[in-house]
XYZ file of N, CA and C in Angstrom:
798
model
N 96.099 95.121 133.279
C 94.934 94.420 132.781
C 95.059 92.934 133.091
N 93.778 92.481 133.135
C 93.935 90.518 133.573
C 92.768 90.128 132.581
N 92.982 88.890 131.927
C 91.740 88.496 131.102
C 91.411 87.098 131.787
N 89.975 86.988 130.992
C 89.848 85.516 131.554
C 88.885 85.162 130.494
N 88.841 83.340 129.811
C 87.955 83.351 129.065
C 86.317 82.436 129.598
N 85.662 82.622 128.444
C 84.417 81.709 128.953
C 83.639 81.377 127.907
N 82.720 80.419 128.224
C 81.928 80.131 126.669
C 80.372 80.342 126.974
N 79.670 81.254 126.619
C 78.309 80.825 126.534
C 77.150 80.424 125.950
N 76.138 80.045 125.715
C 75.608 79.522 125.092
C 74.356 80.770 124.565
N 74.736 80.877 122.728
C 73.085 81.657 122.472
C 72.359 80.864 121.765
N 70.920 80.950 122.189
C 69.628 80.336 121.136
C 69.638 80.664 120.072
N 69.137 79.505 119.584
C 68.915 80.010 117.863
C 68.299 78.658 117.185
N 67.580 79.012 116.246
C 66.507 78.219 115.626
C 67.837 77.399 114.591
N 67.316 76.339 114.262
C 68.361 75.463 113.225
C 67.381 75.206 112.011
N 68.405 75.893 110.902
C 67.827 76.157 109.616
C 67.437 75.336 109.291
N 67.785 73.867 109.337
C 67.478 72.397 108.555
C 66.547 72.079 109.359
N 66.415 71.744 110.678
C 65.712 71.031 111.296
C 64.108 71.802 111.972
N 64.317 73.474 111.993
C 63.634 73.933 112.347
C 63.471 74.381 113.746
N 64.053 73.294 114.734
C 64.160 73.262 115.865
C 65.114 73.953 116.590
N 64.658 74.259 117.823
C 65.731 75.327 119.056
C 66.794 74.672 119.123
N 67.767 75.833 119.361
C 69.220 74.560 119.249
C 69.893 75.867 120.202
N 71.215 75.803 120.597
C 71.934 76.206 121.318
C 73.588 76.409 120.368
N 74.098 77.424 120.614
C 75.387 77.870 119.648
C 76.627 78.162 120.761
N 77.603 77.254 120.727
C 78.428 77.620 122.133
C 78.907 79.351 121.293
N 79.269 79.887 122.462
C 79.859 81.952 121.947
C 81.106 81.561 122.703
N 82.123 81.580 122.300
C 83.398 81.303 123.164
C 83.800 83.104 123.055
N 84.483 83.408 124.266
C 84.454 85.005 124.687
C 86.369 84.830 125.359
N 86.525 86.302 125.440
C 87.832 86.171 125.679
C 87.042 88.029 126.694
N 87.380 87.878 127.735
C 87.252 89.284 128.777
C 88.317 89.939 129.152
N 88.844 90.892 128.780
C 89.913 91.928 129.528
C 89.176 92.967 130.606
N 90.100 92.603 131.723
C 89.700 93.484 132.790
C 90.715 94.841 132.632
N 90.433 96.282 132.169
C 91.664 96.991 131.756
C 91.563 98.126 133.185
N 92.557 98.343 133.591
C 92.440 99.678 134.687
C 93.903 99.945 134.746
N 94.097 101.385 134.432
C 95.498 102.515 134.269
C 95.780 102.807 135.615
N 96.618 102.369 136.417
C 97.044 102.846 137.497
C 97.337 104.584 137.614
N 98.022 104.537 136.062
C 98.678 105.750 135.979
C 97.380 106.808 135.885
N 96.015 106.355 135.995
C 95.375 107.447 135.344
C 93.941 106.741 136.824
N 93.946 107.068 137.463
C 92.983 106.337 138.891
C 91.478 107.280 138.601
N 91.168 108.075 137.927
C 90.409 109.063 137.668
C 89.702 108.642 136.735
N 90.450 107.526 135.822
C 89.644 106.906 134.651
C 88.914 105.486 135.160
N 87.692 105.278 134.872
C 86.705 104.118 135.470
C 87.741 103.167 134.690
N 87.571 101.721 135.552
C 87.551 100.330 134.979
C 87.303 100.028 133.758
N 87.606 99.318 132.501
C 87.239 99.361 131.426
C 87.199 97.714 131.493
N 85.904 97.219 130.800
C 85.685 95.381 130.788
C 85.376 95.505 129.051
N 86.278 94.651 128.478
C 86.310 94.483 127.389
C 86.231 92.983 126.424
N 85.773 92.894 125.312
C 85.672 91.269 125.189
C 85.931 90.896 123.964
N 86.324 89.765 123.108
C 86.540 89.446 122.152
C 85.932 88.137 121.928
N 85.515 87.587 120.523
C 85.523 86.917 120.153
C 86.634 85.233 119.747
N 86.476 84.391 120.476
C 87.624 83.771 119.959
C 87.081 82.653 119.181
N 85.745 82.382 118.526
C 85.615 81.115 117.898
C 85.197 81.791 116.268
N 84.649 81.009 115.809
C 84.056 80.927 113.946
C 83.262 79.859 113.691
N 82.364 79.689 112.481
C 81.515 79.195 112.032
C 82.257 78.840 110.879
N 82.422 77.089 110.451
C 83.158 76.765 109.377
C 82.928 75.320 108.634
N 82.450 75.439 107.683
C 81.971 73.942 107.292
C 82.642 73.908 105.357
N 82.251 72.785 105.174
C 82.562 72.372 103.731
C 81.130 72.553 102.552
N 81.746 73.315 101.612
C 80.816 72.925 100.283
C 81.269 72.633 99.146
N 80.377 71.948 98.541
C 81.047 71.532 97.000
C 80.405 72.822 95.403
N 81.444 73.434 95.049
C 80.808 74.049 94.433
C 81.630 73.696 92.853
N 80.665 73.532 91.922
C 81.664 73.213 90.606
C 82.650 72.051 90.547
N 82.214 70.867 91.538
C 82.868 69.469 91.948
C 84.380 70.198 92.554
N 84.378 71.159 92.699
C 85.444 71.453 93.777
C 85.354 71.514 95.260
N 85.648 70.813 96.087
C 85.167 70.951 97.610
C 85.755 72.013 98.138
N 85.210 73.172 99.067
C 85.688 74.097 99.437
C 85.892 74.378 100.964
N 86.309 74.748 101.454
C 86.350 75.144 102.966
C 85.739 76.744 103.269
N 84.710 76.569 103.849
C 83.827 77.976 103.899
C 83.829 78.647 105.508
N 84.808 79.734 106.088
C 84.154 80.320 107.262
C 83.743 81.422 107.171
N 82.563 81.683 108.728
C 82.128 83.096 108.681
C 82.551 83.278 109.885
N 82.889 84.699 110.455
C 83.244 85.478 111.307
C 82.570 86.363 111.641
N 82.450 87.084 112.822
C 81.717 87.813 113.254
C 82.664 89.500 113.287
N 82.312 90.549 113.034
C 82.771 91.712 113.002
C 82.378 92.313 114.005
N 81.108 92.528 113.832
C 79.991 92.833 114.540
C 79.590 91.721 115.778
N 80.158 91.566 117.389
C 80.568 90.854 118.028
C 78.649 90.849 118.521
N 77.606 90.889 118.117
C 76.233 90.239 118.869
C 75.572 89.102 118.904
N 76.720 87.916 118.270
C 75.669 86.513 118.217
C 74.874 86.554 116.745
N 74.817 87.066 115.688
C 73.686 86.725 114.771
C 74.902 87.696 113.611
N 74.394 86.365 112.514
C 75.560 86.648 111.155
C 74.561 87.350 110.303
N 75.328 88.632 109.810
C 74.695 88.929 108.505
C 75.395 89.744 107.626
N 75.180 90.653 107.055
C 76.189 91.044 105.900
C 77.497 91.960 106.498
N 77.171 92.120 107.793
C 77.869 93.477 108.434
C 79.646 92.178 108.856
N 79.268 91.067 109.191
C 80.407 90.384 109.110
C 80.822 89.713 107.998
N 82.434 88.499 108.101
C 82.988 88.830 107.075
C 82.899 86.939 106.815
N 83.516 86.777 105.762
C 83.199 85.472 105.469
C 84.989 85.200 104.894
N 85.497 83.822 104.198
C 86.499 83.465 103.573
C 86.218 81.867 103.094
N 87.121 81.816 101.925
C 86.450 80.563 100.992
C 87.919 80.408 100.813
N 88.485 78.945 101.133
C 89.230 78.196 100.249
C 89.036 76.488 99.425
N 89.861 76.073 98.364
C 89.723 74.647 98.220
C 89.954 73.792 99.544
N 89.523 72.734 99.633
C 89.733 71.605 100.855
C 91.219 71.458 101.454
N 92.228 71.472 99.913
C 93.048 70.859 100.232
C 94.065 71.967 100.529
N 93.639 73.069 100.842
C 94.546 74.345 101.270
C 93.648 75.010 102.286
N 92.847 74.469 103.420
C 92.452 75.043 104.100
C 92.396 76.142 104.847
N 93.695 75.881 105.291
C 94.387 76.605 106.145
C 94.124 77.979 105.514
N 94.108 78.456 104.172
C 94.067 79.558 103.787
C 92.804 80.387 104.355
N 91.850 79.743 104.908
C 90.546 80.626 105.356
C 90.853 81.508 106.403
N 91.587 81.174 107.501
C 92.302 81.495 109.012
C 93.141 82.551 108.592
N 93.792 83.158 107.027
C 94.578 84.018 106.991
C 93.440 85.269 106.753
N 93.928 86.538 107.236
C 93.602 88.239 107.194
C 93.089 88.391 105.813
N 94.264 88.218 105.011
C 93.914 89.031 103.518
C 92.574 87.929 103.146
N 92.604 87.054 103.360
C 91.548 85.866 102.326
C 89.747 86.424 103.142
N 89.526 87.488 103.990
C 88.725 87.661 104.279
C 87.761 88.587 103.807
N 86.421 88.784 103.520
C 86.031 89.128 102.700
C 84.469 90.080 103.810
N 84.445 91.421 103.451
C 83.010 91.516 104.202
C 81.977 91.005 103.221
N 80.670 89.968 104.064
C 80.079 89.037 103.891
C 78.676 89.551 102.417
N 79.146 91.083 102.546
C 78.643 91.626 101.139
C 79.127 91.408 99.719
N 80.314 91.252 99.703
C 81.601 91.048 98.890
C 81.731 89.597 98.793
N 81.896 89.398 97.104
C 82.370 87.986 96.499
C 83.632 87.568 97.012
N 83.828 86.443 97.064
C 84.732 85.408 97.093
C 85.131 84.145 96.282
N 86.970 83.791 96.257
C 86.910 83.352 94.935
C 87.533 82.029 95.521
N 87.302 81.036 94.611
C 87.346 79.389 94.518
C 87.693 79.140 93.734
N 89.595 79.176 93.023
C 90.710 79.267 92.469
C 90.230 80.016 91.491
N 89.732 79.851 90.588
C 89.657 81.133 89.338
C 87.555 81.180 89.112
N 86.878 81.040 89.985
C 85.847 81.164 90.288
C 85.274 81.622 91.055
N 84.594 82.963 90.704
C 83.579 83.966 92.238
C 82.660 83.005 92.458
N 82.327 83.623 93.568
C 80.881 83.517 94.469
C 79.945 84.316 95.555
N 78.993 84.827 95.558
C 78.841 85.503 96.252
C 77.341 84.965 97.093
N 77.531 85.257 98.344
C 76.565 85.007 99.552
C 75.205 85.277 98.882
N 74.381 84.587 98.837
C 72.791 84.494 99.095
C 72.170 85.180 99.735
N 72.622 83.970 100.895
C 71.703 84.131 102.059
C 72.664 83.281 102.951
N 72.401 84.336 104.409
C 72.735 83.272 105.692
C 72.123 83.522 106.853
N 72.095 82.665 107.044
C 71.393 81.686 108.357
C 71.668 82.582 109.474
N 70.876 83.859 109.860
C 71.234 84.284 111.597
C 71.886 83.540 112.330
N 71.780 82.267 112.394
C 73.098 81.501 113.338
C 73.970 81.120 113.139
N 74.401 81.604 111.702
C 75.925 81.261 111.098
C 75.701 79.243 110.919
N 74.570 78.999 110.988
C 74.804 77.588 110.545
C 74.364 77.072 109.242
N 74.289 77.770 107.883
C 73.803 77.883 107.007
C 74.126 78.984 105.869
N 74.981 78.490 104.748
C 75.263 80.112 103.892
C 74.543 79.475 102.714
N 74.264 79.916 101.895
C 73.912 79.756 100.293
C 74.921 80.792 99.756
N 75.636 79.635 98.937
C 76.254 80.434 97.506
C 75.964 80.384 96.349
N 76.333 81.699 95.256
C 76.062 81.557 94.026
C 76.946 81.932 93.673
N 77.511 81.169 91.932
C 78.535 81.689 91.368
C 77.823 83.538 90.999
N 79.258 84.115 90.778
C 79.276 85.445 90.548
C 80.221 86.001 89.340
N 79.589 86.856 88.675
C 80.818 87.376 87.551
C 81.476 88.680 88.123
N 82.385 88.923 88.410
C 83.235 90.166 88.963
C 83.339 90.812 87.734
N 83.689 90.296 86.497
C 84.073 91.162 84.714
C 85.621 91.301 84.982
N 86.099 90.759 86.193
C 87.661 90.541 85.669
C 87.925 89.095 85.924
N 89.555 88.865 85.836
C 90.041 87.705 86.659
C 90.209 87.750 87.822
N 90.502 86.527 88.268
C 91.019 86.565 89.577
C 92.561 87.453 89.686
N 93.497 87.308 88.726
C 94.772 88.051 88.875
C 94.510 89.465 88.407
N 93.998 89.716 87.612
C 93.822 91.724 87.689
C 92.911 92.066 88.963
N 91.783 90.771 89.433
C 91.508 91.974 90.895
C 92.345 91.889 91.781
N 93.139 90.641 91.855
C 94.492 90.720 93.116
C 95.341 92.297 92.740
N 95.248 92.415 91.359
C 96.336 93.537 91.046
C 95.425 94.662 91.042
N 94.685 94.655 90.806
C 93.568 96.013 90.863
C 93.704 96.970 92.809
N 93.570 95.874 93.706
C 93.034 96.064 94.711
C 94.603 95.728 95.400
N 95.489 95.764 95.335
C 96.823 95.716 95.578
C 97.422 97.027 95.899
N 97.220 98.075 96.853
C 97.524 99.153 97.180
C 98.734 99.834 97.713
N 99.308 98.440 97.662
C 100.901 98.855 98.124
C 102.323 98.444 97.219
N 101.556 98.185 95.993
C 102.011 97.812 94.652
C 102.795 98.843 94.697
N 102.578 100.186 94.197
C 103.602 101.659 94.056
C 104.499 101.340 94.981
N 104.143 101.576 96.625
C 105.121 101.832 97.559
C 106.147 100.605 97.414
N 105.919 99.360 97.031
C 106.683 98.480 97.129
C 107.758 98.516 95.627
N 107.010 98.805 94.288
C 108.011 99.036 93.860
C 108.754 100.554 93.797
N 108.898 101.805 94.496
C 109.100 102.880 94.938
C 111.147 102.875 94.546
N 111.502 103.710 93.923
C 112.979 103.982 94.356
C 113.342 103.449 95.165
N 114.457 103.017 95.687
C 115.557 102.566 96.626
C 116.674 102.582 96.283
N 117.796 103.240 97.054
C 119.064 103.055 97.130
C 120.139 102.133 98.085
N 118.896 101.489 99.095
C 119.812 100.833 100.247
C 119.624 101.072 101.812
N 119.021 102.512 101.705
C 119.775 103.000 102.633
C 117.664 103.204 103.523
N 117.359 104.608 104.848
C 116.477 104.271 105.292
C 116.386 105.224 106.253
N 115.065 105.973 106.505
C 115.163 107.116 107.352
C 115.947 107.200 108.503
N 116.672 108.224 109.103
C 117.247 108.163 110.301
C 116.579 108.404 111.331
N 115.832 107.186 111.945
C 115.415 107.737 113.604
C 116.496 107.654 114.455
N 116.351 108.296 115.380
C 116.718 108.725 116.475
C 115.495 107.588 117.623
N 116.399 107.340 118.647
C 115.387 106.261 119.892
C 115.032 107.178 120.799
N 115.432 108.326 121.249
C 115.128 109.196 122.180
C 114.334 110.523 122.317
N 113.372 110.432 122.533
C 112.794 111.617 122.836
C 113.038 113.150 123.169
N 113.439 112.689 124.073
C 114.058 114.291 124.880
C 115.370 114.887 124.039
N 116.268 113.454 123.484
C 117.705 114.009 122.780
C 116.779 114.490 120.974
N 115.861 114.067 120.401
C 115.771 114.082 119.242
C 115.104 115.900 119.596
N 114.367 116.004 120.712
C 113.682 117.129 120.730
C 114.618 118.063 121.263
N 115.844 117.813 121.699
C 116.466 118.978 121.979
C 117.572 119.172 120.071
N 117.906 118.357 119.542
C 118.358 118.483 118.037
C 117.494 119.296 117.412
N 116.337 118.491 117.200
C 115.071 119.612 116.817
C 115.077 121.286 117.003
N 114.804 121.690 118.190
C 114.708 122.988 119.094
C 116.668 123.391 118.403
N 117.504 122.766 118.651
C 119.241 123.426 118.699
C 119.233 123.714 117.175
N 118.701 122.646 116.195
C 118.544 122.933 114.488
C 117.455 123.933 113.967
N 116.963 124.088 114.332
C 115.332 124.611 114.071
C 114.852 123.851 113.026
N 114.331 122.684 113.408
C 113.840 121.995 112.493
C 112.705 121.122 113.063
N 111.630 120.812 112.287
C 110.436 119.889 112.446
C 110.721 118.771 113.451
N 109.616 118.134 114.366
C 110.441 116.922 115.497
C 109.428 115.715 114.573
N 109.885 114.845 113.793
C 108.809 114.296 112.994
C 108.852 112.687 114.334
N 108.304 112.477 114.856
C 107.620 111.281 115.761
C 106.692 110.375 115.107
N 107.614 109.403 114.766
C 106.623 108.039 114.785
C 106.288 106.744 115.832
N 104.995 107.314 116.010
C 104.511 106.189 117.612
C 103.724 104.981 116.893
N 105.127 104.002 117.044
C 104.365 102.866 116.768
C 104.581 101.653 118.067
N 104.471 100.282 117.860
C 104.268 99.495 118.676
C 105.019 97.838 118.424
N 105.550 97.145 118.858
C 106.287 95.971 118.652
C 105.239 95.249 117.851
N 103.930 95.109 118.331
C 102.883 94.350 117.727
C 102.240 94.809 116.371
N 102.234 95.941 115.834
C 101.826 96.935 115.636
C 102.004 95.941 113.550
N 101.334 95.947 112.944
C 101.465 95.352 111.715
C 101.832 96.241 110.478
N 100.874 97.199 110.626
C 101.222 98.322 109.646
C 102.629 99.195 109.932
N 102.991 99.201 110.933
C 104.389 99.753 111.549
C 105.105 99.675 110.583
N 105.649 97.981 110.933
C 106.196 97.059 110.215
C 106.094 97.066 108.806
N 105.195 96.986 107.769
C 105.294 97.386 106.646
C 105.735 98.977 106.593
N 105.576 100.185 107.120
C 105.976 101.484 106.389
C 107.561 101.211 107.112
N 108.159 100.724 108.282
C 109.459 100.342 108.002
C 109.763 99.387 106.853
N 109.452 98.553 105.886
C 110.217 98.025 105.461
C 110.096 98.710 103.750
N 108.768 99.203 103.291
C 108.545 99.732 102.196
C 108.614 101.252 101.896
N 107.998 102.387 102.918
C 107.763 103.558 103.098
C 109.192 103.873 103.657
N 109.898 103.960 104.914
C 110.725 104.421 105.287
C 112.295 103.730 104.931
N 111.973 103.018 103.457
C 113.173 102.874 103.261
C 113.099 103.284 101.195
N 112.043 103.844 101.065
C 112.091 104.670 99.487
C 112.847 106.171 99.492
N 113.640 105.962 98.141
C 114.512 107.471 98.385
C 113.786 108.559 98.353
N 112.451 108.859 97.841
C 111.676 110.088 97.870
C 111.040 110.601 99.369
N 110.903 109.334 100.394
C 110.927 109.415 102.172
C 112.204 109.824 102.933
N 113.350 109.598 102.108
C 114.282 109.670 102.946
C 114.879 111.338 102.587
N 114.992 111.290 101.168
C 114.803 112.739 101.034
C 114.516 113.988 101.966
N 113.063 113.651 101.872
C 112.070 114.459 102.556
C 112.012 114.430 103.930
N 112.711 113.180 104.735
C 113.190 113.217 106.255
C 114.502 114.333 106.628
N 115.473 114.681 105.831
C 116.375 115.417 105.867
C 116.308 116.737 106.045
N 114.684 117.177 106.147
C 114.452 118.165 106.929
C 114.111 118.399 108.129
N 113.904 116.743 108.642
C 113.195 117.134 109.540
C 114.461 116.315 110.858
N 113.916 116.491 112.100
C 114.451 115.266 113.482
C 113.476 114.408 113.411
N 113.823 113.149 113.235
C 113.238 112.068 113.265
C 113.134 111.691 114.612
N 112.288 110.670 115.368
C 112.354 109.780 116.520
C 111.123 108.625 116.556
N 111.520 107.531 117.102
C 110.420 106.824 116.838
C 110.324 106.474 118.127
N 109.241 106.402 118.564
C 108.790 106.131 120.100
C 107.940 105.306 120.600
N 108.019 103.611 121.319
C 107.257 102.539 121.446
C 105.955 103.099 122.379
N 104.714 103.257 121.455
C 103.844 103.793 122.427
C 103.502 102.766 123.864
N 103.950 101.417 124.242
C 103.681 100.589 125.145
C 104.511 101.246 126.325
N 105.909 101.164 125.541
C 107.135 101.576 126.684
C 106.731 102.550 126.963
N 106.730 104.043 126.700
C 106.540 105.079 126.414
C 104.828 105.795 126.803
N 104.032 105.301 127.651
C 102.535 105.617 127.448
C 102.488 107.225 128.069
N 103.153 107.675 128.521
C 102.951 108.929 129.133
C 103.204 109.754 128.009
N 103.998 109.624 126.886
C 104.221 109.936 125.693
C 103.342 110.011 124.699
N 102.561 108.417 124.839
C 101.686 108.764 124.331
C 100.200 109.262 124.310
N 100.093 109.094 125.685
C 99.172 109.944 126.338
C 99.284 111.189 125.919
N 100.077 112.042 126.151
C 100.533 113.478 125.872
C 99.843 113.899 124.876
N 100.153 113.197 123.483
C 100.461 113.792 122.533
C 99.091 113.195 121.860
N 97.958 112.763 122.285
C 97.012 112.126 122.077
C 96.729 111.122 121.227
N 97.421 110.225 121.457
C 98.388 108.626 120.444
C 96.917 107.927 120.665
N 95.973 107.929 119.628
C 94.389 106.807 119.810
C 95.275 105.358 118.991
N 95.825 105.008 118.325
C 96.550 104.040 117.475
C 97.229 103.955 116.503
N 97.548 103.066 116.306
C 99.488 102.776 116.236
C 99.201 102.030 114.801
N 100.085 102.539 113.593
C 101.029 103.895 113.866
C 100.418 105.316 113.611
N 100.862 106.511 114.423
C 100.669 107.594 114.621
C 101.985 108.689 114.030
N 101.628 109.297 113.538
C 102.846 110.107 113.119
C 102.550 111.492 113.044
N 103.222 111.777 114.087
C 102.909 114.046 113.956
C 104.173 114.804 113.858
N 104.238 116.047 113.241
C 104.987 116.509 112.732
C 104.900 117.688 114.037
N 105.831 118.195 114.682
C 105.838 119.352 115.783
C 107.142 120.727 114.897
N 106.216 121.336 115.439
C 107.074 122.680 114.813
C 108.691 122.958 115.906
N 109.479 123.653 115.618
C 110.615 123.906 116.072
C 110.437 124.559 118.079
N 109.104 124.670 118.087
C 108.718 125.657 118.783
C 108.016 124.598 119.772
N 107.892 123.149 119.314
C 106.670 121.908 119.900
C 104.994 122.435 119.584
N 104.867 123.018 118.941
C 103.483 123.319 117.675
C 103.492 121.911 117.064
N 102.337 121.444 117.267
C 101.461 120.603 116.548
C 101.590 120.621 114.969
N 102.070 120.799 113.509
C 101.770 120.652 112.596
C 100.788 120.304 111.862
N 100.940 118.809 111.857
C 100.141 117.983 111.397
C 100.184 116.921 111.711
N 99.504 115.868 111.579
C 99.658 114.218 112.423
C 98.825 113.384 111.048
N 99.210 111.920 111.190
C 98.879 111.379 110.380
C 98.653 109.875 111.464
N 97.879 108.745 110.777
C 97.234 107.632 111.624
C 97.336 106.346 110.223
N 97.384 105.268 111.229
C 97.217 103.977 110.004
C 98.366 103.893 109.358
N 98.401 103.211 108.117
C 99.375 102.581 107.296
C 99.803 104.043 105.985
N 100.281 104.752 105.672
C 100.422 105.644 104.884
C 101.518 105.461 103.589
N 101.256 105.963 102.737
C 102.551 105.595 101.160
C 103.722 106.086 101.234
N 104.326 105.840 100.572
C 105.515 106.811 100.149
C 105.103 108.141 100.073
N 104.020 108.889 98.825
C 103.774 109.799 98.516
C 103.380 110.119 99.892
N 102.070 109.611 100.132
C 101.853 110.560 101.098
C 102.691 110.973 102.684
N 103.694 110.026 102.893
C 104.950 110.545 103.859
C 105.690 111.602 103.111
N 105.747 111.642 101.810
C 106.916 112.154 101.199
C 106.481 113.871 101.234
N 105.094 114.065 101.384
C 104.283 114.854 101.464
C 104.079 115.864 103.075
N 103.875 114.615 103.566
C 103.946 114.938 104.928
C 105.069 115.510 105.729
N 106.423 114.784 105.225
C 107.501 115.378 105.636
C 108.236 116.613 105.211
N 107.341 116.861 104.106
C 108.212 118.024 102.748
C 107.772 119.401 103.927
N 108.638 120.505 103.993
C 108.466 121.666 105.144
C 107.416 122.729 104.603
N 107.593 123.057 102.961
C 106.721 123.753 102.061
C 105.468 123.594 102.346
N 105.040 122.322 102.217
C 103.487 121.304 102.034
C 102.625 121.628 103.695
């Protein structure tokens, strides 16, 4: 693949002034084509690399307000996502978790708010305060989903993969036992959390002791994951003694539900 970027310009009316105005679209293009696969067309792909971000004062607190686009067509509306911090912690808008879809309140230290109205050209939001009926710290804890897995049993210790494919699948086939494969990726975010929370709780590790473990870099590895029909990372399928399909699992998953997944009964 080769990328290249560019900026173009879309129309759009300006809320204050009324008048035609111009919105730079800064674009990021991947040119993608599989050598390994010459049968599959060219793929042209594109991203977004800019945001819409200005200051408001709400409750004599000055805030730092951006919107983002989800929905990559030039025109903001509820389908993208928005983020609110104080002035003097900006930086917090630019982080993942502080993002909010543009339907959904947002909070300004111990104060909601929720979107109005905005401006098709992202140059214009109206806010209103909002009552959620909790605090700000029970919805952090309400909506905190990895609360269990993180506080989960531990003894220290942490599933046994195996790095090899062919050696974990011939253990597998020589034991008669499950080939449990996790295809994840160096970049890969959720990976990274079920290694550090999921595949190191004693009720996962347990439940790995039935099976051959292997974990396999779907980048290094693409014929692998081609195979085994790897759409994104992380991927986890369970193969019978026999290379039978089981079951497969996708995304970020719990304790329970690995502990589940790996159990031979279930």
């Amino acid at each position: 693949w080769s990328t290249f970027d560019t900026v173009v310009t879309v129309p759009v009316r300006d809320p204050v002034t009324g008048n035609a105005a111009a919105d730079p679209y800064a674009l990021t293009f991947w040119y993608v084509e599989d050598p390994e696969s010459p049968e599959e067309p060219p793929v042209l792909r594109f991203s977004r690399r800019g945001w819409m971000e200005g200051k408001a004062m709400l409750d004599s607190v000055e805030a730092e307000v951006l919107i983002t686009e989800n929905v990559m067509d030039g025109v903001f509306d509820t389908l993208d996502s928005w983020a609110m911090a104080p002035a003097d912690s900006a930086d917090e808008v630019l982080k993942s978790k502080t993002a909010k879809p543009l339907s959904e309140h947002s909070w300004l230290r111990q104060k909601a708010y929720k979107v109005r109205s905005i401006d098709p050209s992202g140059r214009r939001i109206a806010l209103v305060p909002f009552d959620p009926g909790m605090t700000r710290a029970e919805e952090i804890a309400m909506n905190d989903n990895m609360l269990v897995d993180r506080e989960a049993a531990r003894s220290g210790g942490s599933v046994k993969f195996l790095d090899d494919y062919s050696a974990a699948l011939t253990m597998a086939r020589r034991e008669g036992k499950p080939l449990f494969i996790d295809f994840e990726t160096t970049w890969c975010g959720p990976c990274k959390l079920m290694d550090q929370w999921v595949y190191t709780a004693d009720a996962v590790m347990g439940a790995s002791r039935a099976v051959v473990a292997v974990k396999v870099d779907g980048d290094d590895h693409p014929d692998l994951a081609k195979a085994h029909g790897v759409m994104g990372y992380p991927t986890m399928i369970l193969l019978g003694p026999d290379g039978t399909e089981m079951r497969r699992l996708s995304g970020y998953r719990s304790v329970a539900d690995m502990t589940t997944f790996l159990s031979r009964d279930k």
